[in-house]
Amino acid sequence: MPGEILEEQRAFTRFEGGCILCATVEAELVDGKRVLFSNDDVMCVSPYWAGAPYELLIIPRSHDLHLTDSSPQTLATMGAAIRDSLIALREIHGDVAYNLVFHTAPHHYTGAYHWHVHLFPNLVTTAGFERGTGVMINIVPPELAAEQLRKVAVEA
Ligand SMILES: [Zn+2]
Ligand SMILES: [Zn+2]
């Protein structure tokens, strides 16, 4: 299993307040500073742990481990949310390259997890510090990134 998924699984398992992503959705709704948009089905947020500028996390609101567990309605809304996030990014950064990462629980896995999508715009390069330490330096606070993106985001 890829290390990224293993690390996330450990984070889900260690978290004691239920599901870490369901808790993230609730916590981010309180002041909304890092939220691009949210509706009954999905939330798009610039997570407080963002390692790179304008990194986004798109979370289905229903607690589903596997992408294939989600309802057609949730999947359709996730698709629209990805599109709308990319439109907002394009408004600010033009035709920027990006990576979309779908993280879903491993096949038959029944432990703690909640599938989600990462959106990483390729706006900066990793240099010696990041490569040497594995510690990312993010020059744009997620609150600022979210504020800018919110202004240009279409209503989801
Ligand atoms: Zn959850
Ligand atoms: Zn992930």
PDB file of C-alpha atoms in Angstrom, residues 27-104:
ATOM      1  CA  ALA A  27     -14.619  22.720  12.421  1.00  0.00           C
ATOM      2  CA  GLU A  28     -14.054  24.596   9.152  1.00  0.00           C
ATOM      3  CA  LEU A  29     -17.721  25.607   8.984  1.00  0.00           C
ATOM      4  CA  VAL A  30     -17.402  27.471  12.285  1.00  0.00           C
ATOM      5  CA  ASP A  31     -15.601  30.511  10.893  1.00  0.00           C
ATOM      6  CA  GLY A  32     -15.365  29.511   7.226  1.00  0.00           C
ATOM      7  CA  LYS A  33     -11.997  31.222   6.762  1.00  0.00           C
ATOM      8  CA  ARG A  34     -10.446  28.372   4.830  1.00  0.00           C
ATOM      9  CA  VAL A  35     -13.638  27.286   3.034  1.00  0.00           C
ATOM     10  CA  LEU A  36     -14.058  27.956  -0.686  1.00  0.00           C
ATOM     11  CA  PHE A  37     -17.574  26.632  -0.772  1.00  0.00           C
ATOM     12  CA  SER A  38     -19.714  23.999   0.862  1.00  0.00           C
ATOM     13  CA  ASN A  39     -23.164  22.592   0.352  1.00  0.00           C
ATOM     14  CA  ASP A  40     -25.145  19.567   1.566  1.00  0.00           C
ATOM     15  CA  ASP A  41     -22.899  17.157  -0.344  1.00  0.00           C
ATOM     16  CA  VAL A  42     -19.340  18.498  -0.424  1.00  0.00           C
ATOM     17  CA  MET A  43     -16.918  20.960   1.090  1.00  0.00           C
ATOM     18  CA  CYS A  44     -13.922  22.501  -0.648  1.00  0.00           C
ATOM     19  CA  VAL A  45     -11.346  23.840   1.783  1.00  0.00           C
ATOM     20  CA  SER A  46      -7.759  25.030   1.794  1.00  0.00           C
ATOM     21  CA  PRO A  47      -6.615  22.863   4.704  1.00  0.00           C
ATOM     22  CA  TYR A  48      -4.686  24.428   7.572  1.00  0.00           C
ATOM     23  CA  TRP A  49      -1.938  21.873   6.967  1.00  0.00           C
ATOM     24  CA  ALA A  50      -1.592  22.861   3.269  1.00  0.00           C
ATOM     25  CA  GLY A  51       2.031  22.299   2.263  1.00  0.00           C
ATOM     26  CA  ALA A  52       1.848  24.282  -0.963  1.00  0.00           C
ATOM     27  CA  PRO A  53       0.109  27.480  -2.077  1.00  0.00           C
ATOM     28  CA  TYR A  54      -3.556  27.074  -3.040  1.00  0.00           C
ATOM     29  CA  GLU A  55      -3.590  23.376  -2.202  1.00  0.00           C
ATOM     30  CA  LEU A  56      -7.219  22.286  -1.884  1.00  0.00           C
ATOM     31  CA  LEU A  57      -9.089  19.423  -0.292  1.00  0.00           C
ATOM     32  CA  ILE A  58     -12.527  18.402  -1.525  1.00  0.00           C
ATOM     33  CA  ILE A  59     -14.456  16.305   0.976  1.00  0.00           C
ATOM     34  CA  PRO A  60     -17.752  14.503   0.436  1.00  0.00           C
ATOM     35  CA  ARG A  61     -20.011  15.308   3.389  1.00  0.00           C
ATOM     36  CA  SER A  62     -21.339  11.748   3.651  1.00  0.00           C
ATOM     37  CA  HIS A  63     -18.950   9.551   5.605  1.00  0.00           C
ATOM     38  CA  ASP A  64     -17.991   6.977   2.969  1.00  0.00           C
ATOM     39  CA  LEU A  65     -14.757   4.969   3.128  1.00  0.00           C
ATOM     40  CA  HIS A  66     -14.677   4.101  -0.547  1.00  0.00           C
ATOM     41  CA  LEU A  67     -15.504   6.313  -3.498  1.00  0.00           C
ATOM     42  CA  THR A  68     -17.752   3.503  -4.730  1.00  0.00           C
ATOM     43  CA  ASP A  69     -19.837   3.719  -1.515  1.00  0.00           C
ATOM     44  CA  SER A  70     -21.008   7.239  -2.316  1.00  0.00           C
ATOM     45  CA  SER A  71     -24.394   7.978  -3.856  1.00  0.00           C
ATOM     46  CA  PRO A  72     -24.660   9.119  -7.482  1.00  0.00           C
ATOM     47  CA  GLN A  73     -25.778  12.505  -6.114  1.00  0.00           C
ATOM     48  CA  THR A  74     -22.608  12.858  -3.998  1.00  0.00           C
ATOM     49  CA  LEU A  75     -20.389  11.740  -6.882  1.00  0.00           C
ATOM     50  CA  ALA A  76     -22.025  14.220  -9.257  1.00  0.00           C
ATOM     51  CA  THR A  77     -21.619  17.024  -6.745  1.00  0.00           C
ATOM     52  CA  MET A  78     -17.977  16.059  -6.179  1.00  0.00           C
ATOM     53  CA  GLY A  79     -17.418  16.274  -9.923  1.00  0.00           C
ATOM     54  CA  ALA A  80     -18.987  19.735 -10.031  1.00  0.00           C
ATOM     55  CA  ALA A  81     -16.910  20.797  -7.006  1.00  0.00           C
ATOM     56  CA  ILE A  82     -13.671  19.726  -8.716  1.00  0.00           C
ATOM     57  CA  ARG A  83     -14.690  21.648 -11.825  1.00  0.00           C
ATOM     58  CA  ASP A  84     -15.603  24.750  -9.811  1.00  0.00           C
ATOM     59  CA  SER A  85     -12.346  24.597  -7.846  1.00  0.00           C
ATOM     60  CA  LEU A  86     -10.368  24.445 -11.086  1.00  0.00           C
ATOM     61  CA  ILE A  87     -12.336  27.369 -12.506  1.00  0.00           C
ATOM     62  CA  ALA A  88     -11.532  29.436  -9.399  1.00  0.00           C
ATOM     63  CA  LEU A  89      -7.841  28.534  -9.650  1.00  0.00           C
ATOM     64  CA  ARG A  90      -7.805  29.483 -13.310  1.00  0.00           C
ATOM     65  CA  GLU A  91      -9.380  32.858 -12.513  1.00  0.00           C
ATOM     66  CA  ILE A  92      -6.416  33.675 -10.284  1.00  0.00           C
ATOM     67  CA  HIS A  93      -3.497  31.794 -11.814  1.00  0.00           C
ATOM     68  CA  GLY A  94      -4.463  31.306 -15.437  1.00  0.00           C
ATOM     69  CA  ASP A  95      -4.003  27.929 -17.074  1.00  0.00           C
ATOM     70  CA  VAL A  96      -1.923  26.433 -14.269  1.00  0.00           C
ATOM     71  CA  ALA A  97      -0.859  22.783 -14.291  1.00  0.00           C
ATOM     72  CA  TYR A  98      -2.209  20.729 -11.394  1.00  0.00           C
ATOM     73  CA  ASN A  99      -2.435  17.260  -9.946  1.00  0.00           C
ATOM     74  CA  LEU A 100      -5.712  15.733  -8.821  1.00  0.00           C
ATOM     75  CA  VAL A 101      -5.352  12.932  -6.287  1.00  0.00           C
ATOM     76  CA  PHE A 102      -8.241  10.652  -5.361  1.00  0.00           C
ATOM     77  CA  HIS A 103      -7.687   9.008  -1.996  1.00  0.00           C
ATOM     78  CA  THR A 104     -10.070   6.178  -1.283  1.00  0.00           C
TER      79      THR A 104
END
